[in-house]
Structure formats: structure tokens, C-alpha cells
């Protein structure tokens, strides 16, 4: 059973560019959340999507956006990249019952130079 | 608002000795708490979860945690450390507000295991 799949695994971008990160949730999961993990810190909540609708958004600027597709996969977009956007971006999926826990992907390591 | 505080940023133990990773929580209602582990260059793996059932929770790889309401703690323990336990550990609480749930992570505890 495939878990959460994220692509690409690593990415290097220049300041001011735009980036798109992709996530395929675990089979049977319909809710996707995105987290940003800066070096040496715990992950921070960015977005949650369910049924293609944004359910919640963390304290991130409008440069960050996301969407969810009918097959429950999701994309995270970041515009006008800053050096501070360098981080590990984690996707987590769940079946709508958070008490069962979330399944995380291995993440996309974004480096902005 | 819900939050968790991990009391140690680094813990170092010898192989075969007990492990104790400390976590205190703050919550206005009965919390749902998790411990996740992150090995280098890997994603997060769920170790165990507390959801207001038994206060002593057993997880994978011999880890367990005890929920103590009087102390607002949820410390992670393991009787005997193995080299493969070296990783970053996160204490996590679910925050339920605005009609959805999200995970609130502690800052993490890096566990080093020495031969």
C-alpha cells in the first residue's frame, strides 16, 4: 500500500522564482495538509484541503497557495521565493478522522539561493 | 490555544540504557497527543497516540508514553535504547478550531545513542 508520495524530493530555486510541489495522499485518504519545516525546527502548518476546498490556513503570506484535485492529490505553490522559504515541505494525509493520526510523506527539500 | 513544549532539545544516552524524552502540553480541553519520529532525510513516522483512553500508551519499537493530567505531561520512554533510535522526536497536539484540525508540533528533541 503506497503511503504519501511527494515530488520532487529536492529542488533548488533562485530568489523571485516560483515553485510547485506535488503530493499524492495515501490510498483511502481524502484530506491533505501541508507543513513547512525550517532547519532545526518543528513543522508549521500551512494549509489543509478537503474535497478540493481549503479548510484552513496557517500564518503564511499570500505568496503561498495550494489546491486539491478530484483524485485528492494536491499542489503547493510558492511565488516570489525568498531565501527564508528554504525548508523541508511536508505533505500529510488523513481520512478525516485525525485521531487515527496523519501519514506524512518524505518531503520536498527546497533550497532558495 | 493548544501547545506543546519539549523540555530538552538534545538527549544523549548509551545503547542499552533507558530513554526519557519530556513533553508538557497546554490545552483548554482534553487533548489528543502524538509522538512522531523523524530519521535523517526521512518523513515523519507516528510512534504512538493518546486519545483519552488508557493513560499509558504503547507504541512501535518498544516506545511508550504516559499521559499525566495533573502534571500536563506526556513523556516518551523506552527501557533500552538501540542505535537505530537515534533521530529527531516531536511531541504533537491536535488543535481543533475554525472547523478543522491541525497538528501543533513541539520544537523537537534530538536523541543521540552512543555505543
Short mmCIF file of C-alpha atoms in Angstrom, two decimals:
data_model
loop_
_atom_site.label_atom_id
_atom_site.label_comp_id
_atom_site.label_asym_id
_atom_site.label_seq_id
_atom_site.Cartn_x
_atom_site.Cartn_y
_atom_site.Cartn_z
CA UNK A 1 0.00 0.00 0.00
CA UNK A 2 1.62 3.23 -1.15
CA UNK A 3 1.89 5.88 1.50
CA UNK A 4 2.10 9.59 0.83
CA UNK A 5 4.19 10.42 -2.23
CA UNK A 6 5.81 13.80 -2.73
CA UNK A 7 7.70 15.17 -5.70
CA UNK A 8 10.29 16.35 -6.34
CA UNK A 9 12.48 15.24 -3.44
CA UNK A 10 14.91 18.11 -3.82
CA UNK A 11 14.68 21.46 -5.57
CA UNK A 12 16.95 24.48 -5.94
CA UNK A 13 15.42 27.78 -6.99
CA UNK A 14 16.57 31.38 -7.29
CA UNK A 15 15.06 34.24 -5.32
CA UNK A 16 11.98 35.64 -7.03
CA UNK A 17 11.14 32.43 -8.86
CA UNK A 18 8.02 30.36 -8.42
CA UNK A 19 7.82 26.70 -7.36
CA UNK A 20 5.19 23.96 -7.40
CA UNK A 21 5.36 20.98 -5.08
CA UNK A 22 3.19 17.90 -5.52
CA UNK A 23 1.62 15.39 -3.17
CA UNK A 24 -0.33 12.16 -3.65
CA UNK A 25 -2.13 11.08 -0.48
CA UNK A 26 -2.28 7.60 0.96
CA UNK A 27 -4.92 5.42 -0.63
CA UNK A 28 -8.27 5.99 1.07
CA UNK A 29 -7.33 9.39 2.47
CA UNK A 30 -9.27 12.45 1.35
CA UNK A 31 -7.69 15.22 3.43
CA UNK A 32 -4.32 16.74 2.62
CA UNK A 33 -2.31 19.12 4.79
CA UNK A 34 0.94 20.95 4.06
CA UNK A 35 3.62 21.78 6.61
CA UNK A 36 6.84 23.77 6.40
CA UNK A 37 9.81 22.57 8.45
CA UNK A 38 12.68 25.04 8.66
CA UNK A 39 16.07 23.71 9.64
CA UNK A 40 16.20 22.80 13.32
CA UNK A 41 12.52 23.50 13.94
CA UNK A 42 9.28 21.59 14.19
CA UNK A 43 6.90 21.61 11.23
CA UNK A 44 4.50 24.56 10.90
CA UNK A 45 1.00 24.22 9.44
CA UNK A 46 0.44 25.89 6.08
CA UNK A 47 -2.81 24.57 4.57
CA UNK A 48 -5.44 21.86 4.80
CA UNK A 49 -7.62 20.78 1.90
CA UNK A 50 -10.69 18.55 1.81
CA UNK A 51 -13.00 17.93 -1.13
CA UNK A 52 -10.97 20.44 -3.17
CA UNK A 53 -11.79 23.20 -0.70
CA UNK A 54 -9.38 25.00 1.62
CA UNK A 55 -10.36 24.14 5.17
CA UNK A 56 -7.70 26.05 7.00
CA UNK A 57 -4.66 28.21 6.52
CA UNK A 58 -1.74 28.91 8.81
CA UNK A 59 0.13 32.15 9.29
CA UNK A 60 1.78 32.28 5.88
CA UNK A 61 1.76 35.10 3.31
CA UNK A 62 -0.41 35.13 0.20
CA UNK A 63 2.63 34.05 -1.83
CA UNK A 64 1.72 30.57 -0.65
CA UNK A 65 -1.25 28.89 -2.33
CA UNK A 66 -2.47 25.35 -2.85
CA UNK A 67 -5.15 23.32 -4.49
CA UNK A 68 -6.57 19.81 -4.37
CA UNK A 69 -7.68 17.75 -7.33
CA UNK A 70 -10.62 15.32 -7.70
CA UNK A 71 -8.28 12.37 -7.05
CA UNK A 72 -7.32 14.08 -3.73
CA UNK A 73 -3.78 14.85 -4.84
CA UNK A 74 -2.55 18.34 -4.07
CA UNK A 75 -0.12 21.01 -5.21
CA UNK A 76 1.56 23.70 -3.13
CA UNK A 77 2.67 26.83 -4.98
CA UNK A 78 5.02 29.47 -3.68
CA UNK A 79 5.55 32.68 -5.66
CA UNK A 80 8.30 35.29 -5.43
CA UNK A 81 10.58 32.98 -3.48
CA UNK A 82 12.62 34.38 -0.61
CA UNK A 83 15.73 32.92 0.99
CA UNK A 84 13.62 32.29 4.09
CA UNK A 85 11.38 29.92 2.14
CA UNK A 86 14.21 27.37 2.16
CA UNK A 87 12.82 24.43 4.14
CA UNK A 88 11.52 20.88 4.04
CA UNK A 89 7.92 20.91 2.85
CA UNK A 90 5.89 18.02 4.19
CA UNK A 91 2.58 16.72 2.96
CA UNK A 92 0.33 14.78 5.31
CA UNK A 93 -2.86 12.93 4.52
CA UNK A 94 -5.67 11.62 6.68
CA UNK A 95 -9.09 10.07 6.29
CA UNK A 96 -10.89 12.86 8.06
CA UNK A 97 -10.54 11.25 11.47
CA UNK A 98 -7.49 12.97 12.94
CA UNK A 99 -7.41 10.77 15.99
CA UNK A 100 -6.14 7.97 13.80
CA UNK A 101 -3.07 10.03 13.03
CA UNK A 102 -1.74 11.62 9.91
CA UNK A 103 0.51 9.90 7.36
CA UNK A 104 3.42 12.01 6.22
CA UNK A 105 5.42 11.93 3.02
CA UNK A 106 9.21 12.16 2.99
CA UNK A 107 9.03 15.80 1.98
CA UNK A 108 10.47 18.12 -0.65
CA UNK A 109 13.68 19.89 0.31
CA UNK A 110 13.52 23.38 -1.20
CA UNK A 111 16.65 25.49 -1.31
CA UNK A 112 16.37 29.12 -2.41
CA UNK A 113 19.64 30.76 -3.48
CA UNK B 1 -4.99 27.52 22.36
CA UNK B 2 -3.20 24.21 22.32
CA UNK B 3 0.59 23.99 22.51
CA UNK B 4 3.36 21.58 23.44
CA UNK B 5 6.77 22.24 24.93
CA UNK B 6 9.60 19.78 24.60
CA UNK B 7 11.85 20.34 27.57
CA UNK B 8 15.11 19.07 26.05
CA UNK B 9 16.49 20.00 22.66
CA UNK B 10 19.13 17.26 22.83
CA UNK B 11 19.29 13.99 24.76
CA UNK B 12 22.26 11.64 24.69
CA UNK B 13 22.16 8.07 26.03
CA UNK B 14 24.26 4.95 25.81
CA UNK B 15 22.99 1.92 23.95
CA UNK B 16 21.01 -0.33 26.28
CA UNK B 17 20.13 2.42 28.77
CA UNK B 18 16.65 3.94 29.27
CA UNK B 19 15.36 6.83 27.18
CA UNK B 20 13.23 9.69 28.53
CA UNK B 21 12.04 12.49 26.25
CA UNK B 22 9.94 15.09 28.04
CA UNK B 23 6.89 16.93 26.76
CA UNK B 24 4.46 19.25 28.51
CA UNK B 25 1.21 20.33 26.91
CA UNK B 26 -1.21 23.19 27.26
CA UNK B 27 -4.82 22.69 26.30
CA UNK B 28 -8.17 24.16 27.22
CA UNK B 29 -9.82 20.74 26.82
CA UNK B 30 -8.82 17.08 26.91
CA UNK B 31 -6.06 16.89 24.33
CA UNK B 32 -5.18 14.39 21.65
CA UNK B 33 -1.42 13.91 21.73
CA UNK B 34 1.07 12.17 19.49
CA UNK B 35 4.75 11.39 19.32
CA UNK B 36 6.36 11.34 15.88
CA UNK B 37 9.90 10.34 14.95
CA UNK B 38 11.94 11.72 12.06
CA UNK B 39 15.05 9.94 10.88
CA UNK B 40 17.58 11.91 8.79
CA UNK B 41 16.25 12.78 5.34
CA UNK B 42 13.02 10.95 6.05
CA UNK B 43 9.44 11.93 6.69
CA UNK B 44 7.63 11.75 10.00
CA UNK B 45 6.55 8.40 11.40
CA UNK B 46 3.86 8.04 14.04
CA UNK B 47 5.20 6.37 17.19
CA UNK B 48 2.08 6.46 19.36
CA UNK B 49 -1.05 8.44 20.14
CA UNK B 50 -3.17 9.34 23.17
CA UNK B 51 -6.86 9.91 22.58
CA UNK B 52 -8.34 9.93 26.11
CA UNK B 53 -8.49 6.17 26.51
CA UNK B 54 -5.75 4.46 28.56
CA UNK B 55 -3.28 6.89 30.08
CA UNK B 56 -0.33 4.58 29.37
CA UNK B 57 0.08 4.31 25.62
CA UNK B 58 2.26 1.73 23.91
CA UNK B 59 3.73 2.46 20.52
CA UNK B 60 6.02 0.93 17.98
CA UNK B 61 9.64 -0.12 18.53
CA UNK B 62 9.21 -0.51 22.30
CA UNK B 63 8.30 3.13 22.99
CA UNK B 64 5.55 4.13 25.38
CA UNK B 65 4.21 7.36 26.85
CA UNK B 66 2.14 8.20 29.90
CA UNK B 67 -0.49 10.93 29.92
CA UNK B 68 -0.49 12.75 33.28
CA UNK B 69 -3.22 15.35 33.51
CA UNK B 70 -2.11 16.60 36.93
CA UNK B 71 1.33 17.38 35.52
CA UNK B 72 0.17 18.29 31.97
CA UNK B 73 2.85 15.95 30.69
CA UNK B 74 3.18 13.30 28.01
CA UNK B 75 6.72 11.98 28.34
CA UNK B 76 8.10 9.37 25.94
CA UNK B 77 10.11 6.46 27.34
CA UNK B 78 11.88 3.33 26.21
CA UNK B 79 13.51 0.83 28.58
CA UNK B 80 16.57 0.14 26.46
CA UNK B 81 17.94 2.37 23.69
CA UNK B 82 19.10 0.95 20.39
CA UNK B 83 21.44 2.61 17.93
CA UNK B 84 18.61 2.79 15.41
CA UNK B 85 16.63 5.03 17.82
CA UNK B 86 18.91 7.97 17.03
CA UNK B 87 16.59 10.51 15.41
CA UNK B 88 14.53 13.67 15.99
CA UNK B 89 11.40 13.21 18.09
CA UNK B 90 8.39 15.52 18.04
CA UNK B 91 5.60 15.84 20.58
CA UNK B 92 2.41 16.92 18.83
CA UNK B 93 -1.05 18.09 19.90
CA UNK B 94 -4.14 18.36 17.73
CA UNK B 95 -5.64 21.83 17.56
CA UNK B 96 -9.33 21.87 16.72
CA UNK B 97 -10.60 25.31 15.81
CA UNK B 98 -12.21 27.01 12.87
CA UNK B 99 -13.93 23.79 11.85
CA UNK B 100 -10.80 21.79 11.09
CA UNK B 101 -7.95 20.02 12.84
CA UNK B 102 -4.25 20.73 12.53
CA UNK B 103 -1.14 19.44 14.21
CA UNK B 104 0.86 21.68 16.54
CA UNK B 105 4.45 20.46 16.85
CA UNK B 106 6.98 20.97 19.58
CA UNK B 107 10.46 22.16 18.65
CA UNK B 108 11.80 18.62 18.70
CA UNK B 109 14.30 16.61 20.73
CA UNK B 110 17.33 15.17 19.02
CA UNK B 111 18.20 11.78 20.50
CA UNK B 112 21.77 10.57 20.18
CA UNK B 113 22.62 6.96 21.08
CA UNK B 114 26.24 6.08 21.80
CA UNK B 115 27.76 2.60 21.73
#
